[in-house]
mmCIF file with all atom_site columns, C-alpha atoms in Angstrom:
data_model
loop_
_atom_site.group_PDB
_atom_site.id
_atom_site.type_symbol
_atom_site.label_atom_id
_atom_site.label_alt_id
_atom_site.label_comp_id
_atom_site.label_asym_id
_atom_site.label_entity_id
_atom_site.label_seq_id
_atom_site.pdbx_PDB_ins_code
_atom_site.Cartn_x
_atom_site.Cartn_y
_atom_site.Cartn_z
_atom_site.occupancy
_atom_site.B_iso_or_equiv
_atom_site.pdbx_formal_charge
_atom_site.auth_seq_id
_atom_site.auth_comp_id
_atom_site.auth_asym_id
_atom_site.auth_atom_id
_atom_site.pdbx_PDB_model_num
ATOM 1   C CA . MET A 1 1   ? 76.673 28.782  34.749 1.00 50.00 ? 1   MET A CA 1
ATOM 2   C CA . ARG A 1 2   ? 73.961 27.350  32.690 1.00 60.00 ? 2   ARG A CA 1
ATOM 3   C CA . PRO A 1 3   ? 75.510 23.686  32.138 1.00 65.00 ? 3   PRO A CA 1
ATOM 4   C CA . THR A 1 4   ? 75.956 23.630  35.899 1.00 71.00 ? 4   THR A CA 1
ATOM 5   C CA . ARG A 1 5   ? 72.350 24.123  36.504 1.00 73.00 ? 5   ARG A CA 1
ATOM 6   C CA . ARG A 1 6   ? 71.159 21.703  33.976 1.00 71.00 ? 6   ARG A CA 1
ATOM 7   C CA . ARG A 1 7   ? 73.512 19.017  35.311 1.00 70.00 ? 7   ARG A CA 1
ATOM 8   C CA . THR A 1 8   ? 72.231 19.795  38.774 1.00 71.00 ? 8   THR A CA 1
ATOM 9   C CA . ARG A 1 9   ? 68.852 19.393  37.905 1.00 71.00 ? 9   ARG A CA 1
ATOM 10  C CA . LEU A 1 10  ? 69.625 16.057  36.110 1.00 68.00 ? 10  LEU A CA 1
ATOM 11  C CA . LEU A 1 11  ? 71.471 14.809  39.077 1.00 68.00 ? 11  LEU A CA 1
ATOM 12  C CA . LEU A 1 12  ? 68.559 15.533  41.363 1.00 70.00 ? 12  LEU A CA 1
ATOM 13  C CA . ALA A 1 13  ? 65.995 14.018  38.951 1.00 67.00 ? 13  ALA A CA 1
ATOM 14  C CA . ALA A 1 14  ? 67.877 10.702  38.278 1.00 67.00 ? 14  ALA A CA 1
ATOM 15  C CA . PRO A 1 15  ? 67.168 9.088   41.705 1.00 71.00 ? 15  PRO A CA 1
ATOM 16  C CA . LEU A 1 16  ? 63.511 9.822   41.324 1.00 66.00 ? 16  LEU A CA 1
ATOM 17  C CA . LEU A 1 17  ? 63.412 8.245   37.761 1.00 63.00 ? 17  LEU A CA 1
ATOM 18  C CA . VAL A 1 18  ? 65.251 5.068   39.113 1.00 64.00 ? 18  VAL A CA 1
ATOM 19  C CA . ALA A 1 19  ? 62.782 4.828   42.076 1.00 64.00 ? 19  ALA A CA 1
ATOM 20  C CA . ALA A 1 20  ? 59.905 5.327   39.588 1.00 63.00 ? 20  ALA A CA 1
ATOM 21  C CA . LEU A 1 21  ? 61.216 2.511   37.635 1.00 63.00 ? 21  LEU A CA 1
ATOM 22  C CA . ALA A 1 22  ? 62.271 0.094   40.496 1.00 59.00 ? 22  ALA A CA 1
ATOM 23  C CA . VAL A 1 23  ? 59.052 0.280   42.437 1.00 58.00 ? 23  VAL A CA 1
ATOM 24  C CA . PRO A 1 24  ? 56.617 -1.492  39.757 1.00 65.00 ? 24  PRO A CA 1
ATOM 25  C CA . LEU A 1 25  ? 59.661 -4.147  39.263 1.00 60.00 ? 25  LEU A CA 1
ATOM 26  C CA . GLY A 1 26  ? 59.595 -4.859  42.814 1.00 59.00 ? 26  GLY A CA 1
ATOM 27  C CA . VAL A 1 27  ? 55.723 -5.047  43.333 1.00 59.00 ? 27  VAL A CA 1
ATOM 28  C CA . HIS A 1 28  ? 55.708 -7.470  40.246 1.00 58.00 ? 28  HIS A CA 1
ATOM 29  C CA . ALA A 1 29  ? 58.276 -9.637  41.603 1.00 59.00 ? 29  ALA A CA 1
ATOM 30  C CA . ALA A 1 30  ? 56.626 -9.858  45.062 1.00 60.00 ? 30  ALA A CA 1
ATOM 31  C CA . ARG A 1 31  ? 53.451 -11.002 43.679 1.00 62.00 ? 31  ARG A CA 1
ATOM 32  C CA . GLY A 1 32  ? 55.395 -13.844 41.946 1.00 58.00 ? 32  GLY A CA 1
ATOM 33  C CA . ALA A 1 33  ? 54.066 -12.873 38.598 1.00 53.00 ? 33  ALA A CA 1
ATOM 34  C CA . ASP A 1 34  ? 57.400 -14.407 37.149 1.00 50.00 ? 34  ASP A CA 1
ATOM 35  C CA . SER A 1 35  ? 56.893 -17.903 38.679 1.00 56.00 ? 35  SER A CA 1
ATOM 36  C CA . GLY A 1 36  ? 54.667 -19.025 35.875 1.00 57.00 ? 36  GLY A CA 1
ATOM 37  C CA . THR A 1 37  ? 52.488 -21.134 37.770 1.00 61.00 ? 37  THR A CA 1
ATOM 38  C CA . GLY A 1 38  ? 49.291 -20.173 39.827 1.00 64.00 ? 38  GLY A CA 1
ATOM 39  C CA . GLU A 1 39  ? 49.980 -22.883 42.460 1.00 77.00 ? 39  GLU A CA 1
ATOM 40  C CA . GLU A 1 40  ? 50.918 -22.197 45.905 1.00 80.00 ? 40  GLU A CA 1
ATOM 41  C CA . PRO A 1 41  ? 54.385 -23.743 47.214 1.00 79.00 ? 41  PRO A CA 1
ATOM 42  C CA . PRO A 1 42  ? 53.662 -26.759 49.378 1.00 81.00 ? 42  PRO A CA 1
ATOM 43  C CA . LYS A 1 43  ? 53.176 -26.259 53.171 1.00 81.00 ? 43  LYS A CA 1
ATOM 44  C CA . PRO A 1 44  ? 55.636 -27.670 55.405 1.00 75.00 ? 44  PRO A CA 1
ATOM 45  C CA . GLU A 1 45  ? 54.418 -30.560 57.881 1.00 75.00 ? 45  GLU A CA 1
ATOM 46  C CA . PRO A 1 46  ? 53.736 -29.668 61.363 1.00 76.00 ? 46  PRO A CA 1
ATOM 47  C CA . ALA A 1 47  ? 56.607 -30.715 63.557 1.00 78.00 ? 47  ALA A CA 1
ATOM 48  C CA . GLY A 1 48  ? 58.099 -29.888 66.904 1.00 84.00 ? 48  GLY A CA 1
ATOM 49  C CA . SER A 1 49  ? 57.475 -31.047 70.601 1.00 90.00 ? 49  SER A CA 1
ATOM 50  C CA . GLU A 1 50  ? 55.329 -29.320 72.888 1.00 94.00 ? 50  GLU A CA 1
ATOM 51  C CA . CYS A 1 51  ? 57.183 -28.548 76.195 1.00 96.00 ? 51  CYS A CA 1
ATOM 52  C CA . ARG A 1 52  ? 56.338 -27.275 79.900 1.00 97.00 ? 52  ARG A CA 1
ATOM 53  C CA . THR A 1 53  ? 59.190 -25.975 81.928 1.00 97.00 ? 53  THR A CA 1
ATOM 54  C CA . SER A 1 54  ? 59.015 -25.632 85.740 1.00 97.00 ? 54  SER A CA 1
ATOM 55  C CA . ILE A 1 55  ? 61.410 -23.848 87.953 1.00 96.00 ? 55  ILE A CA 1
ATOM 56  C CA . GLN A 1 56  ? 61.539 -24.777 91.587 1.00 95.00 ? 56  GLN A CA 1
ATOM 57  C CA . GLY A 1 57  ? 64.418 -23.019 93.554 1.00 93.00 ? 57  GLY A CA 1
ATOM 58  C CA . SER A 1 58  ? 67.661 -24.389 92.112 1.00 94.00 ? 58  SER A CA 1
ATOM 59  C CA . ARG A 1 59  ? 65.994 -27.295 89.983 1.00 96.00 ? 59  ARG A CA 1
ATOM 60  C CA . VAL A 1 60  ? 64.598 -27.044 86.440 1.00 97.00 ? 60  VAL A CA 1
ATOM 61  C CA . VAL A 1 61  ? 62.316 -29.790 84.989 1.00 98.00 ? 61  VAL A CA 1
ATOM 62  C CA . ALA A 1 62  ? 60.900 -29.793 81.461 1.00 97.00 ? 62  ALA A CA 1
ATOM 63  C CA . TYR A 1 63  ? 58.544 -32.223 80.012 1.00 98.00 ? 63  TYR A CA 1
ATOM 64  C CA . CYS A 1 64  ? 58.266 -32.406 76.158 1.00 97.00 ? 64  CYS A CA 1
ATOM 65  C CA . HIS A 1 65  ? 55.694 -34.378 74.181 1.00 97.00 ? 65  HIS A CA 1
ATOM 66  C CA . ASN A 1 66  ? 55.997 -34.913 70.529 1.00 95.00 ? 66  ASN A CA 1
ATOM 67  C CA . PRO A 1 67  ? 52.474 -35.464 68.991 1.00 94.00 ? 67  PRO A CA 1
ATOM 68  C CA . TYR A 1 68  ? 53.841 -35.280 65.315 1.00 92.00 ? 68  TYR A CA 1
ATOM 69  C CA . PRO A 1 69  ? 54.921 -38.130 63.203 1.00 91.00 ? 69  PRO A CA 1
ATOM 70  C CA . SER A 1 70  ? 58.613 -36.965 62.889 1.00 92.00 ? 70  SER A CA 1
ATOM 71  C CA . THR A 1 71  ? 61.332 -37.212 65.640 1.00 94.00 ? 71  THR A CA 1
ATOM 72  C CA . ASP A 1 72  ? 62.249 -33.939 67.253 1.00 94.00 ? 72  ASP A CA 1
ATOM 73  C CA . LEU A 1 73  ? 65.571 -33.141 69.134 1.00 96.00 ? 73  LEU A CA 1
ATOM 74  C CA . VAL A 1 74  ? 65.030 -30.995 72.157 1.00 96.00 ? 74  VAL A CA 1
ATOM 75  C CA . ARG A 1 75  ? 67.539 -29.449 74.595 1.00 97.00 ? 75  ARG A CA 1
ATOM 76  C CA . LEU A 1 76  ? 67.195 -27.779 77.730 1.00 97.00 ? 76  LEU A CA 1
ATOM 77  C CA . HIS A 1 77  ? 69.052 -24.360 78.295 1.00 97.00 ? 77  HIS A CA 1
ATOM 78  C CA . THR A 1 78  ? 69.424 -23.091 82.096 1.00 97.00 ? 78  THR A CA 1
ATOM 79  C CA . GLU A 1 79  ? 70.546 -19.499 82.976 1.00 96.00 ? 79  GLU A CA 1
ATOM 80  C CA . CYS A 1 80  ? 71.647 -19.222 86.653 1.00 95.00 ? 80  CYS A CA 1
ATOM 81  C CA . ASP A 1 81  ? 70.926 -16.076 88.637 1.00 93.00 ? 81  ASP A CA 1
ATOM 82  C CA . ARG A 1 82  ? 74.332 -15.648 90.161 1.00 92.00 ? 82  ARG A CA 1
ATOM 83  C CA . TRP A 1 83  ? 77.308 -14.542 88.333 1.00 90.00 ? 83  TRP A CA 1
ATOM 84  C CA . TRP A 1 84  ? 79.551 -17.112 89.510 1.00 92.00 ? 84  TRP A CA 1
ATOM 85  C CA . ASP A 1 85  ? 77.103 -20.042 88.839 1.00 90.00 ? 85  ASP A CA 1
ATOM 86  C CA . VAL A 1 86  ? 77.709 -21.764 85.643 1.00 90.00 ? 86  VAL A CA 1
ATOM 87  C CA . ASP A 1 87  ? 75.044 -21.641 82.916 1.00 92.00 ? 87  ASP A CA 1
ATOM 88  C CA . ALA A 1 88  ? 74.028 -24.893 81.258 1.00 91.00 ? 88  ALA A CA 1
ATOM 89  C CA . ASP A 1 89  ? 73.022 -26.198 77.874 1.00 94.00 ? 89  ASP A CA 1
ATOM 90  C CA . GLY A 1 90  ? 71.945 -29.805 78.016 1.00 94.00 ? 90  GLY A CA 1
ATOM 91  C CA . ALA A 1 91  ? 72.504 -32.478 75.469 1.00 95.00 ? 91  ALA A CA 1
ATOM 92  C CA . ALA A 1 92  ? 70.032 -32.999 72.725 1.00 95.00 ? 92  ALA A CA 1
ATOM 93  C CA . VAL A 1 93  ? 67.369 -35.480 73.394 1.00 96.00 ? 93  VAL A CA 1
ATOM 94  C CA . ALA A 1 94  ? 65.543 -37.268 70.636 1.00 96.00 ? 94  ALA A CA 1
ATOM 95  C CA . VAL A 1 95  ? 61.705 -37.156 71.342 1.00 96.00 ? 95  VAL A CA 1
ATOM 96  C CA . GLU A 1 96  ? 60.211 -39.881 69.029 1.00 95.00 ? 96  GLU A CA 1
ATOM 97  C CA . PRO A 1 97  ? 56.529 -39.653 67.771 1.00 94.00 ? 97  PRO A CA 1
ATOM 98  C CA . GLY A 1 98  ? 53.915 -39.999 70.671 1.00 94.00 ? 98  GLY A CA 1
ATOM 99  C CA . ARG A 1 99  ? 56.609 -39.963 73.269 1.00 96.00 ? 99  ARG A CA 1
ATOM 100 C CA . THR A 1 100 ? 57.277 -37.703 76.287 1.00 97.00 ? 100 THR A CA 1
ATOM 101 C CA . VAL A 1 101 ? 60.642 -37.018 77.796 1.00 97.00 ? 101 VAL A CA 1
ATOM 102 C CA . ARG A 1 102 ? 61.802 -35.465 80.916 1.00 98.00 ? 102 ARG A CA 1
ATOM 103 C CA . LEU A 1 103 ? 64.837 -32.890 81.080 1.00 97.00 ? 103 LEU A CA 1
ATOM 104 C CA . GLU A 1 104 ? 66.401 -31.850 84.162 1.00 97.00 ? 104 GLU A CA 1
ATOM 105 C CA . ASP A 1 105 ? 69.020 -29.329 85.275 1.00 96.00 ? 105 ASP A CA 1
ATOM 106 C CA . ARG A 1 106 ? 70.039 -27.410 88.323 1.00 94.00 ? 106 ARG A CA 1
ATOM 107 C CA . CYS A 1 107 ? 72.059 -24.428 89.556 1.00 95.00 ? 107 CYS A CA 1
ATOM 108 C CA . TRP A 1 108 ? 73.830 -24.166 92.853 1.00 94.00 ? 108 TRP A CA 1
ATOM 109 C CA . LYS A 1 109 ? 71.431 -21.284 93.894 1.00 92.00 ? 109 LYS A CA 1
ATOM 110 C CA . GLU A 1 110 ? 68.523 -19.499 92.144 1.00 94.00 ? 110 GLU A CA 1
ATOM 111 C CA . VAL A 1 111 ? 67.667 -20.157 88.479 1.00 95.00 ? 111 VAL A CA 1
ATOM 112 C CA . ALA A 1 112 ? 67.266 -17.065 86.390 1.00 95.00 ? 112 ALA A CA 1
ATOM 113 C CA . THR A 1 113 ? 65.598 -18.446 83.293 1.00 96.00 ? 113 THR A CA 1
ATOM 114 C CA . ALA A 1 114 ? 65.142 -21.698 81.401 1.00 97.00 ? 114 ALA A CA 1
ATOM 115 C CA . TRP A 1 115 ? 64.138 -22.746 78.130 1.00 96.00 ? 115 TRP A CA 1
ATOM 116 C CA . VAL A 1 116 ? 63.892 -25.622 75.509 1.00 97.00 ? 116 VAL A CA 1
ATOM 117 C CA . SER A 1 117 ? 65.250 -25.311 71.866 1.00 95.00 ? 117 SER A CA 1
ATOM 118 C CA . HIS A 1 118 ? 63.926 -27.545 69.085 1.00 92.00 ? 118 HIS A CA 1
ATOM 119 C CA . ARG A 1 119 ? 65.260 -28.899 65.890 1.00 93.00 ? 119 ARG A CA 1
ATOM 120 C CA . PRO A 1 120 ? 64.213 -31.743 63.561 1.00 91.00 ? 120 PRO A CA 1
ATOM 121 C CA . ALA A 1 121 ? 66.170 -34.978 63.734 1.00 88.00 ? 121 ALA A CA 1
ATOM 122 C CA . PRO A 1 122 ? 68.059 -35.792 60.727 1.00 87.00 ? 122 PRO A CA 1
ATOM 123 C CA . LEU A 1 123 ? 66.596 -38.458 58.540 1.00 77.00 ? 123 LEU A CA 1
#
């Protein structure tokens, strides 16, 4: 019986030992101590159009303005309220720097929700 008790104690203590060793390593890696440099990574440039969406009855209109120096691709998504009405995902439209575009869509009846998605244009 004695070897079984010893084995049980070792099996119960093993996860605690592993956790005690793993936590300091995780903290060390999270702080970036292994990177070797004290510099912060470069911050990404701001990008993305600012869009305003309005719903009036069965129509959706979105205006997107791009104040940043890179081209942005925007797409209007419309979800219709009725189960038989077809939801729509519009084509991607390029918004060049300093430009404003108008995106339109409609449902047969009421509009449930509408939103605009963004992604950077390929270079």
